[in-house]
Amino acid sequence: MMPTPMQNQQQAKPILEVHGLIVRFTLRDGALIAVRNVSFDLFPGESLGVVGESGCGKSVTFLSVMRLIPTPPGKIDAVKMRFSGMDLLDASKRQMRRIRGNRISMVFQDPMSSLNPVLTIGRQMREGIQLHLGLSGRSLDDRCIELLDKVGISAPEMRLKSYPHQLSGGIRQRVMIAMALSCNPSILLADEPTTALDVTIQDQILRLIRDLTRDLGTASVLITHNLGAVAGTTDRIMVMYAGRIVEKAPTPLLFKDPRHPYTQGLLRSIPRVDQPAGRRLYSISGAPPDLLRETIQGCAFAPRCPLAEEQCVAQAPSLEPFAPEHLVSCWKAADAHQHG
Amino acid sequence: MKKQPHKRTRDTIAALKPHYLPASADAGGAAPHRYHWLIDLFIQLVKTKPLGAFGGALVLTLVLMALAAPLIATHDPNEMHGMQTLVPPGSDFFFGTDALARDLFSRIVHGARVSLTVGLGAVGLSIFLATVIGVLSGYFGGVLDTILQRCVDAIMSFPWLIIMLTVMSILGPGTGNVILALALAGFAGSSRVIRSAVLAIKHSEYVLAARSIGCRQPAILIRHILPNVAAPILVLATLGLGNAILAEAALSFLGYGVPPPAPSWGRMLSGDGLDHMLRGPWLVIFPGLAISAAVFGFNMLGDALRDLLDPRLTGGARANK
């Protein structure tokens, strides 16, 4: 059996190290701390899933890694944020431009709005390749065609001359993936790549990302609010809530033995076909805290947590190892054993 | 998903094409173009936008008239034909003569030169100013935006006629000065329109995507933002052309326009036309018609071009259907 990236961890050096990342936004009506002390490592070739509901800071975390957060109003702080040995916090604008698209690339949520509507697919694809690989003329076109072929687009030659509106959502997202992989990046960040797509297409796109990154040895980060999307396609999962990581575990372990009540809630709220008809779907009551208004003293999830006690409200838990490779940020991690 | 993608040659792709796609999908620029895209555009214009094509024909006539004025005109526009003042339209003088016995037809033909020079010059300058200010202001925002927009506010708070008259009084008469005055009076409003278009675009995901592949700011501005504001710019320009021709006429009417004896349509209306309107109605009818036709032509053409050049709108020459 092939060693999983998890088993490789001991030997391999992480390609992306983030330690103590804090992202603040200074807004008219106060300061918002969108990411609160987030730490994680990404290993070469690994596939990491990042799960959490809207506004929990998952996108901001990775936009910060790319330094694509507008500053001001944003402010990025971290103890350490390194990409293959290079400090991303101190990198100059020029160094960052060299990394973006070349070493770390992104796929965005809505392929309709992330492609420029007035430029042909070809022009947009060529841009990054020209910029980073310096190809031109025939070899540039060949590269584009090869990439489109790789992401499973038929008649790639013709597609280069198409405008985004002439393509379906799935094809557009394939184009985005081709563009993201065009310079053989070390990391592919996919920010909810399937949210805007048809359910039948979602699976295809997720498989495509998995297969291509596996073939190219690219590490990938799959940001999503849908646990189902990361189940079959990632090695590790990181669950975020209100700007923090609440649970981090290898994918099989997270599904088998979720320890944080929030993760359990997420898992239980996936609708199941084998459920008796007419049974109400499970949902986590309440809403995530307003990061702008509420000062969070204890555990941010406490107000919605079925297991919350006095300690949970008074003091915030830290992310502690519960089992090897399984980190949980919950006072009740040991008790939280109730499968949905 | 193929693990090892085989590279298809261009020939096989071409051979495969009919199986993959219906003919209609080919028009997305992928089908082999039999003509230059400008010719394609022209065919589309005639087919789908008859009114626009009519406007285009008017504009074309105007341009030809301006270019070949000496060939088309039957007389020298400034030659005075003795005592033949206020002769009604006839075979000698197609549009009659004015109070100074000059051939009106020749003056109108030569007037096309004046109108086009002033119109194109003023619109070119004002759109250039408006684009630079609008794009910088909208894209960079912040202090720069505030400063630029307050200046624009100041300019816009004056009626355009006041600005033009002020500039003309300071600079004195002359075609170049008319162009400058028209541009200064017109660019502020256009820059607002362009700024708001840029504001809408700069937060779009594709600009973020462009940054995420490592594009520089100038490249993003020129390659991603500008093409997306091209449609409003084109509309502003064509509407502006009509307006500029009208404004030049207004300036001439007030005695501030292109200096005599140059044949300006506006001055023809105001000078002779006004004085002798009742005895020689052709003096106002023909210059008025010329102005109307020019303005109408530019507006119709601009509108149609906007529709055709925007790949997002269906009916585009380069778009699908």
XYZ file of C-alpha atoms in Angstrom:
661
model
C 0.000 0.000 0.000
C 1.151 3.482 -0.787
C 2.101 5.443 2.292
C -0.537 8.064 2.899
C 0.605 11.647 3.236
C -0.166 11.275 6.917
C 2.432 8.595 7.302
C 4.862 10.706 5.380
C 4.465 13.566 7.765
C 7.278 12.575 10.016
C 9.793 12.621 7.202
C 8.445 15.390 4.996
C 8.823 19.043 5.747
C 5.599 20.978 5.533
C 5.310 23.144 2.439
C 3.081 25.622 4.197
C 3.442 26.408 7.873
C 0.986 28.740 9.520
C 1.313 29.415 13.197
C -0.800 31.770 15.254
C -2.497 33.533 12.342
C -4.704 36.434 13.374
C -6.576 38.517 10.807
C -8.276 41.721 11.881
C -10.439 44.117 9.969
C -10.858 47.679 11.124
C -14.316 48.721 10.098
C -16.368 51.831 10.626
C -18.303 50.286 13.502
C -15.465 48.534 15.233
C -12.793 45.929 14.839
C -13.580 42.479 13.566
C -11.266 39.603 14.246
C -12.037 37.190 11.462
C -9.293 34.657 12.111
C -8.249 33.984 15.701
C -5.007 32.217 16.276
C -5.141 29.606 13.547
C -2.240 27.191 13.149
C -1.784 24.379 10.687
C 0.751 22.729 8.454
C 0.275 21.577 4.910
C 2.505 18.813 3.590
C 3.573 18.349 -0.010
C 0.978 16.440 -1.983
C -1.461 16.400 0.898
C -5.115 17.228 0.536
C -6.585 19.247 3.357
C -10.281 19.947 3.788
C -11.386 23.072 5.613
C -14.979 22.946 6.792
C -17.135 25.520 8.487
C -20.190 27.641 7.942
C -20.240 31.023 6.225
C -18.245 33.692 7.990
C -16.166 31.330 10.107
C -12.958 32.633 8.604
C -12.028 29.788 6.295
C -11.745 31.875 3.135
C -10.053 34.742 4.951
C -7.444 32.357 6.344
C -6.335 31.309 2.888
C -6.717 34.694 1.251
C -4.358 35.881 3.989
C -1.876 33.185 3.097
C -1.931 34.587 -0.445
C -1.834 38.089 1.032
C -4.899 38.966 -1.024
C -6.694 40.606 1.880
C -6.878 44.349 1.279
C -4.739 46.044 3.906
C -6.123 48.322 5.251
C -8.839 47.604 6.425
C -7.358 44.173 7.002
C -4.334 43.356 9.109
C -2.553 40.037 9.058
C -0.500 38.904 12.042
C 1.112 35.581 12.635
C 3.832 34.036 14.690
C 4.915 32.222 11.594
C 3.624 31.993 8.050
C 6.069 30.274 5.782
C 5.768 28.785 2.325
C 8.557 26.309 1.531
C 10.895 28.130 3.848
C 9.955 31.615 2.689
C 8.358 34.062 5.067
C 5.047 35.133 3.570
C 4.556 37.935 6.066
C 7.752 39.729 5.122
C 7.670 38.945 1.410
C 7.669 41.978 -0.862
C 4.803 42.662 -3.239
C 6.983 41.450 -6.045
C 7.853 38.210 -4.299
C 4.176 37.661 -3.557
C 3.272 38.175 -7.213
C 5.814 35.521 -8.122
C 4.243 33.078 -5.718
C 0.640 33.775 -6.677
C -0.537 31.656 -9.538
C 2.902 30.173 -9.915
C 3.566 28.360 -6.633
C 0.218 28.777 -4.908
C -2.886 29.149 -7.027
C -6.570 29.513 -6.335
C -9.882 28.323 -7.676
C -12.840 30.418 -6.665
C -16.429 29.710 -5.835
C -18.381 30.995 -8.767
C -16.765 30.241 -12.105
C -19.072 32.710 -13.836
C -17.818 35.654 -11.871
C -14.218 34.545 -11.553
C -13.706 34.560 -15.313
C -13.579 37.936 -16.990
C -16.710 38.084 -19.169
C -15.204 40.170 -21.955
C -12.031 38.183 -22.520
C -11.798 34.838 -24.256
C -10.815 31.765 -22.266
C -7.571 31.641 -24.190
C -6.556 35.178 -23.322
C -7.202 34.584 -19.668
C -5.352 31.287 -19.615
C -2.347 32.701 -21.435
C -1.985 35.528 -18.953
C -0.697 33.486 -16.047
C 1.425 31.173 -18.165
C 3.045 34.100 -19.946
C 3.668 35.822 -16.657
C 5.254 32.922 -14.817
C 6.576 30.495 -17.406
C 7.477 33.015 -20.095
C 6.027 30.917 -22.901
C 4.827 32.629 -26.038
C 3.393 31.981 -29.469
C 2.787 28.395 -30.476
C 4.179 26.792 -27.338
C 1.895 28.973 -25.240
C -1.158 27.845 -27.184
C -0.022 24.240 -27.014
C 0.284 24.489 -23.259
C -3.233 25.920 -22.984
C -4.664 23.175 -25.167
C -2.820 20.525 -23.202
C -4.208 21.924 -19.952
C -7.773 22.071 -21.206
C -7.411 18.524 -22.436
C -6.149 17.507 -19.021
C -9.204 18.861 -17.261
C -11.390 16.906 -19.647
C -12.616 19.614 -21.977
C -13.378 18.383 -25.457
C -12.203 20.328 -28.487
C -9.851 22.504 -26.427
C -8.616 24.371 -29.472
C -12.065 25.841 -29.995
C -12.662 26.516 -26.345
C -9.719 28.882 -26.273
C -11.670 31.205 -28.494
C -14.871 30.994 -26.476
C -16.121 33.595 -24.062
C -17.061 32.499 -20.543
C -20.794 32.941 -21.136
C -20.671 30.388 -23.931
C -19.627 27.636 -21.542
C -21.590 25.779 -18.888
C -20.802 26.190 -15.209
C -18.984 22.882 -14.995
C -16.822 23.649 -18.010
C -16.043 27.099 -16.655
C -14.894 25.593 -13.380
C -12.757 23.133 -15.328
C -11.201 26.111 -17.104
C -10.495 27.727 -13.744
C -8.833 24.524 -12.560
C -6.772 24.368 -15.747
C -5.692 27.966 -15.178
C -4.859 27.276 -11.541
C -2.728 24.283 -12.468
C -1.116 25.932 -15.486
C 2.180 26.684 -13.783
C 2.420 23.437 -11.817
C 1.874 25.054 -8.439
C 2.899 23.441 -5.173
C -0.409 24.311 -3.559
C -3.889 24.600 -5.012
C -6.373 26.499 -2.872
C -9.943 25.739 -3.862
C -12.402 28.076 -2.177
C -15.815 26.398 -2.309
C -15.161 25.255 -5.869
C -18.453 23.408 -6.173
C -20.874 25.614 -4.298
C -22.164 27.351 -7.416
C -22.462 24.141 -9.419
C -25.098 21.585 -10.131
C -25.015 18.629 -7.749
C -24.228 16.204 -10.538
C -21.278 18.329 -11.619
C -19.964 18.857 -8.075
C -18.727 15.322 -7.758
C -16.988 15.452 -11.145
C -15.172 18.639 -10.237
C -14.091 17.322 -6.828
C -12.776 14.127 -8.391
C -11.004 16.153 -11.050
C -9.255 18.256 -8.432
C -8.339 15.152 -6.460
C -7.002 13.234 -9.457
C -5.072 16.120 -10.966
C -3.441 17.227 -7.737
C -2.554 13.611 -7.019
C -0.983 13.214 -10.460
C 0.932 16.453 -10.252
C 1.926 16.033 -6.615
C 0.233 19.312 -5.765
C -0.928 19.903 -2.231
C -4.535 20.997 -2.169
C -6.776 22.801 0.238
C -10.490 22.331 -0.249
C -12.505 24.993 1.504
C -16.160 24.106 1.834
C -19.187 24.229 4.086
C -20.210 20.800 2.961
C -18.689 17.905 4.858
C -19.869 15.542 2.150
C -17.673 17.324 -0.377
C -14.468 16.630 1.524
C -15.314 13.099 2.670
C -13.932 11.225 -0.293
C -11.370 13.642 -1.550
C -9.191 14.796 1.355
C -6.579 13.298 3.657
C -7.155 15.565 6.608
C -9.951 17.849 7.696
C -9.856 21.013 9.709
C -13.152 22.227 11.152
C -13.402 25.954 11.813
C -15.862 27.883 13.910
C -15.918 31.624 14.602
C -12.385 32.198 13.397
C -10.818 29.252 15.213
C -9.957 25.679 14.430
C -12.158 23.533 16.629
C -11.142 20.109 15.398
C -8.435 18.721 13.162
C -8.111 15.066 12.262
C -7.416 12.669 9.409
C -10.563 12.366 7.314
C -11.538 8.794 8.234
C -11.020 9.497 11.925
C -13.044 12.678 11.834
C -15.998 10.899 10.325
C -15.655 7.884 12.604
C -15.002 9.613 15.857
C -15.857 13.319 15.791
C -15.062 14.873 19.151
C -16.206 18.438 18.924
C -19.946 18.939 19.382
C -19.903 21.289 16.395
C -18.356 18.644 14.144
C -20.896 16.163 15.413
C -23.655 18.615 14.662
C -22.323 19.129 11.137
C -22.186 15.403 10.547
C -25.680 14.876 11.879
C -27.094 17.596 9.704
C -26.075 15.831 6.476
C -29.416 14.535 5.151
C -29.512 10.784 4.796
C -31.458 8.784 2.305
C -31.956 5.834 4.647
C -33.694 7.955 7.229
C -37.403 7.251 7.801
C -39.452 9.550 5.657
C -41.046 12.499 7.386
C -38.389 12.715 10.076
C -37.223 16.262 10.564
C -33.727 17.069 9.429
C -31.277 17.804 12.162
C -29.971 21.308 12.503
C -27.724 23.040 14.984
C -29.905 25.559 16.764
C -28.840 29.167 17.054
C -26.461 31.136 14.888
C -22.714 31.696 14.959
C -21.624 34.686 17.038
C -21.430 38.100 15.426
C -17.686 38.607 15.496
C -18.127 42.345 15.358
C -20.529 42.793 18.245
C -19.919 40.020 20.724
C -16.776 39.621 22.710
C -16.199 35.948 23.049
C -14.848 34.977 26.395
C -15.406 31.285 26.621
C -15.875 28.747 23.867
C -17.486 30.443 20.885
C -19.738 27.451 20.340
C -20.965 27.279 23.942
C -24.276 29.122 23.351
C -25.291 26.515 20.765
C -23.655 23.517 22.359
C -25.799 20.796 23.922
C -22.988 19.867 26.302
C -22.050 23.364 27.454
C -21.229 23.827 31.122
C -20.082 26.741 33.233
C -16.472 26.205 32.331
C -17.282 26.415 28.615
C -18.804 29.862 29.009
C -16.080 31.155 31.304
C -12.918 29.956 29.643
C -12.000 29.223 26.056
C -10.579 25.752 25.430
C -7.394 25.436 23.436
C -6.694 23.058 20.605
C -5.314 20.000 22.411
C -4.360 16.572 21.106
C -7.092 14.119 21.943
C -5.535 11.184 20.154
C -2.517 11.000 17.838
C -3.126 13.412 14.943
C -6.519 14.285 16.346
C -6.747 17.761 17.823
C -9.877 19.064 19.487
C -10.682 22.354 21.082
C -13.357 21.369 23.600
C -13.522 20.901 27.336
C -15.925 18.037 26.859
C -13.967 16.234 24.135
C -13.736 13.076 26.199
C -17.490 13.052 26.978
C -18.633 14.155 23.578
C -19.278 10.676 22.379
C -22.666 10.653 20.785
C -23.024 9.664 17.212
C -25.783 11.176 15.221
C -10.478 11.491 -16.215
C -7.607 10.300 -18.286
C -4.485 9.854 -16.278
C -2.139 10.321 -19.175
C -3.740 12.839 -21.482
C -2.858 12.229 -25.071
C -2.170 15.358 -26.993
C -4.488 15.725 -29.891
C -3.199 17.363 -32.966
C -4.963 20.332 -34.406
C -6.105 18.303 -37.398
C -7.952 15.716 -35.404
C -9.589 18.439 -33.394
C -10.797 20.050 -36.565
C -12.038 16.690 -37.768
C -13.859 16.052 -34.508
C -15.588 19.394 -34.425
C -18.880 18.581 -36.119
C -19.524 15.699 -33.758
C -19.038 17.740 -30.669
C -20.911 20.854 -31.400
C -23.881 22.108 -33.298
C -23.055 24.665 -35.904
C -24.402 27.493 -33.803
C -21.806 26.976 -31.114
C -19.074 27.485 -33.648
C -19.791 31.134 -34.089
C -18.063 31.914 -30.823
C -15.082 32.924 -32.822
C -13.943 29.331 -32.973
C -15.254 28.653 -36.443
C -12.783 29.505 -39.157
C -13.458 33.104 -39.976
C -14.038 33.592 -43.617
C -13.836 37.347 -43.257
C -12.029 39.804 -41.140
C -13.950 40.393 -37.918
C -14.691 43.976 -38.947
C -16.511 42.693 -41.999
C -18.326 40.167 -39.829
C -19.311 42.980 -37.547
C -20.608 44.954 -40.477
C -22.685 42.011 -41.706
C -24.129 41.553 -38.234
C -24.907 45.242 -38.000
C -26.876 45.219 -41.211
C -28.650 41.970 -40.357
C -29.632 42.545 -36.763
C -29.633 46.309 -36.263
C -31.178 47.994 -39.289
C -31.577 51.281 -37.441
C -27.967 51.143 -36.345
C -26.953 50.399 -39.910
C -28.944 53.405 -41.054
C -27.120 55.493 -38.461
C -23.880 54.040 -39.699
C -24.787 55.010 -43.246
C -25.442 58.579 -42.137
C -22.115 58.682 -40.325
C -20.358 57.210 -43.334
C -21.949 59.812 -45.605
C -20.806 62.499 -43.228
C -17.269 61.160 -43.163
C -17.124 60.834 -46.952
C -18.552 64.306 -47.287
C -15.857 65.674 -45.019
C -13.055 63.786 -46.746
C -14.106 64.587 -50.286
C -15.591 68.007 -49.619
C -13.787 69.814 -52.457
C -14.928 67.134 -54.930
C -18.531 67.080 -53.830
C -19.039 70.798 -53.356
C -20.223 72.531 -56.502
C -18.688 75.882 -55.574
C -16.076 77.341 -53.290
C -17.824 77.565 -49.913
C -16.657 81.113 -49.361
C -17.107 82.457 -52.875
C -19.696 85.194 -53.150
C -21.749 85.017 -56.288
C -22.329 88.700 -56.986
C -25.908 89.777 -56.503
C -27.365 86.280 -56.228
C -28.313 86.590 -52.576
C -31.004 84.431 -51.036
C -31.588 82.449 -54.205
C -33.995 79.581 -53.470
C -32.772 76.001 -53.990
C -32.477 75.151 -57.663
C -30.253 73.572 -60.258
C -27.488 76.162 -59.939
C -27.433 76.232 -56.199
C -28.813 72.937 -54.825
C -29.604 74.356 -51.397
C -29.891 77.980 -52.474
C -27.607 80.809 -51.423
C -27.257 82.854 -48.251
C -27.391 86.595 -47.689
C -23.775 86.934 -48.845
C -24.563 85.012 -52.038
C -22.533 81.958 -51.013
C -23.616 78.502 -52.149
C -25.313 76.832 -49.165
C -24.788 73.288 -50.457
C -21.033 73.755 -50.694
C -20.966 75.372 -47.279
C -22.820 72.470 -45.719
C -20.531 69.937 -47.387
C -17.484 71.778 -46.096
C -19.215 72.244 -42.761
C -19.034 68.486 -42.275
C -15.283 68.919 -41.917
C -15.696 71.483 -39.193
C -18.304 69.460 -37.349
C -16.332 66.229 -37.531
C -13.060 67.829 -36.529
C -14.621 69.543 -33.588
C -16.758 66.529 -32.656
C -14.003 63.919 -32.858
C -11.438 66.174 -31.256
C -13.647 67.168 -28.375
C -14.933 63.660 -27.756
C -11.486 62.111 -28.026
C -10.049 64.541 -25.527
C -12.962 64.431 -23.142
C -13.232 60.617 -23.174
C -9.506 60.329 -22.630
C -9.667 62.658 -19.622
C -12.792 60.962 -18.335
C -11.301 57.475 -18.648
C -8.066 58.361 -16.924
C -9.839 60.131 -14.078
C -12.680 57.637 -13.784
C -10.473 54.558 -13.800
C -7.868 55.931 -11.385
C -10.512 57.300 -9.086
C -12.629 54.178 -9.114
C -9.852 51.635 -8.907
C -7.567 53.191 -6.347
C -10.236 54.891 -4.273
C -9.284 56.487 -0.979
C -7.743 59.935 -0.871
C -7.100 60.041 -4.611
C -10.761 59.298 -5.269
C -11.882 61.993 -2.854
C -9.643 64.657 -4.358
C -10.518 63.806 -7.964
C -14.228 63.514 -7.290
C -14.434 66.838 -5.434
C -12.786 68.477 -8.436
C -15.294 66.757 -10.688
C -18.077 67.977 -8.378
C -16.788 71.508 -8.731
C -16.745 71.295 -12.516
C -20.141 69.639 -12.681
C -21.719 72.312 -10.516
C -21.274 74.777 -13.381
C -23.623 74.623 -16.340
C -21.605 73.386 -19.290
C -22.394 76.451 -21.359
C -20.836 78.705 -18.709
C -17.663 76.617 -18.715
C -17.456 76.702 -22.497
C -18.053 80.440 -22.683
C -15.490 81.070 -19.947
C -12.860 78.965 -21.658
C -13.620 80.576 -25.010
C -13.442 84.097 -23.577
C -10.102 83.319 -21.997
C -8.548 81.496 -24.937
C -10.145 83.447 -27.752
C -11.658 81.989 -30.917
C -10.142 79.101 -32.839
C -10.997 75.510 -33.698
C -8.496 74.080 -31.207
C -9.928 76.214 -28.456
C -13.459 75.111 -29.281
C -12.314 71.513 -28.950
C -10.660 72.230 -25.616
C -13.695 74.091 -24.317
C -16.065 71.292 -25.296
C -13.811 68.660 -23.743
C -13.452 70.567 -20.482
C -17.179 71.064 -20.260
C -17.965 67.418 -21.001
C -15.418 65.161 -19.353
C -16.593 65.474 -15.758
C -19.932 63.762 -16.180
C -18.420 60.986 -18.272
C -15.738 60.358 -15.689
C -18.488 59.731 -13.143
C -20.075 57.111 -15.322
C -16.757 55.393 -15.923
C -15.848 55.557 -12.247
C -19.066 53.867 -11.223
C -18.531 51.154 -13.815
C -15.028 50.571 -12.454
C -16.321 50.473 -8.885
C -18.687 47.681 -9.832
C -15.952 45.729 -11.571
C -13.090 46.115 -9.156
C -14.726 43.965 -6.495
C -15.600 41.227 -8.928
C -14.136 37.817 -8.437
C -12.244 37.882 -11.711
C -10.191 40.838 -10.555
C -9.384 38.900 -7.391
C -8.629 35.912 -9.607
C -6.309 38.045 -11.721
C -4.501 39.132 -8.579
C -4.370 35.530 -7.414
C -2.379 34.585 -10.487
C 0.116 37.327 -9.756
C -0.952 40.113 -12.114
C 0.429 43.582 -11.509
C -1.903 46.484 -10.871
C -1.318 48.178 -14.264
C -1.949 44.873 -16.051
C -5.173 44.395 -14.128
C -6.252 47.929 -14.966
C -5.507 47.644 -18.649
C -6.338 44.020 -19.358
C -9.206 43.359 -16.983
C -10.842 46.614 -15.996
C -10.613 48.660 -19.202
C -12.177 46.096 -21.548
C -15.076 45.811 -19.142
C -15.762 49.530 -19.181
C -15.348 49.712 -22.956
C -19.100 49.457 -23.482
C -20.017 52.520 -21.399
C -17.060 54.375 -22.901
C -18.294 53.617 -26.408
C -21.795 54.780 -25.565
C -20.462 57.927 -23.927
C -18.306 58.610 -26.961
C -21.076 58.264 -29.515
C -23.572 60.216 -27.464
C -20.801 62.729 -26.869
C -20.184 63.108 -30.603
C -23.774 64.122 -31.172
C -23.632 66.440 -28.192
C -20.351 67.973 -29.273
C -21.743 68.771 -32.722
C -24.759 70.340 -31.054
C -22.618 72.230 -28.553
C -20.379 73.533 -31.304
C -23.512 74.762 -33.035
C -24.616 76.401 -29.800
C -21.243 78.078 -29.332
C -21.278 79.310 -32.908
C -24.851 80.467 -32.430
C -23.636 82.608 -29.547
C -20.743 83.870 -31.615
C -18.023 81.945 -29.792
C -17.544 79.011 -32.097
C -15.292 78.293 -35.001
C -14.409 81.708 -36.390
C -15.897 82.871 -39.716
C -15.618 82.495 -42.601
C -15.212 78.765 -41.846
C -18.526 77.090 -42.704
C -19.894 75.944 -39.372
C -23.407 74.479 -39.333
C -24.162 76.217 -36.081
C -23.116 79.604 -37.373
C -25.169 79.098 -40.529
C -28.208 78.693 -38.295
C -27.427 81.630 -36.079
C -26.014 84.291 -38.363
C -27.749 84.465 -41.689
C -30.310 81.855 -40.891
C -31.788 83.709 -37.989
C -31.836 87.056 -39.762
C -33.383 85.873 -42.995
C -35.331 82.843 -41.805
C -38.651 84.088 -43.134
C -37.427 85.154 -46.553
C -35.114 82.203 -47.011
C -36.289 79.267 -44.886
C -33.756 76.995 -46.628
C -31.087 78.862 -44.660
C -32.198 77.148 -41.468
C -33.731 73.981 -42.892
C -30.589 72.538 -44.482
C -28.053 73.250 -41.709
C -30.654 72.064 -39.213
C -31.147 68.855 -41.170
C -27.392 68.341 -41.359
C -27.009 68.711 -37.596
C -29.974 66.441 -36.885
C -28.765 63.777 -39.289
C -25.269 63.792 -37.814
C -26.486 63.583 -34.216
C -29.066 60.925 -35.043
C -26.539 58.895 -37.018
C -23.948 58.855 -34.256
C -26.479 57.982 -31.578
C -28.000 55.109 -33.523
C -24.638 53.715 -34.538
C -23.291 53.952 -31.011
C -26.253 52.178 -29.564
C -26.020 49.343 -32.060
C -22.254 49.010 -31.648
C -22.602 48.763 -27.925
C -24.973 45.834 -28.319
C -22.835 44.113 -30.907
C -19.460 44.547 -29.244
C -20.519 43.349 -25.822
C -19.919 39.594 -25.850
C -22.270 39.151 -22.914
C -25.305 40.326 -24.799
C -26.865 37.917 -27.204
C -26.961 39.171 -30.743
C -23.278 39.944 -30.622
C -21.355 39.586 -33.850
C -18.639 37.727 -32.044
C -20.923 36.008 -29.571
C -22.939 32.902 -30.065
C -26.147 33.796 -31.755
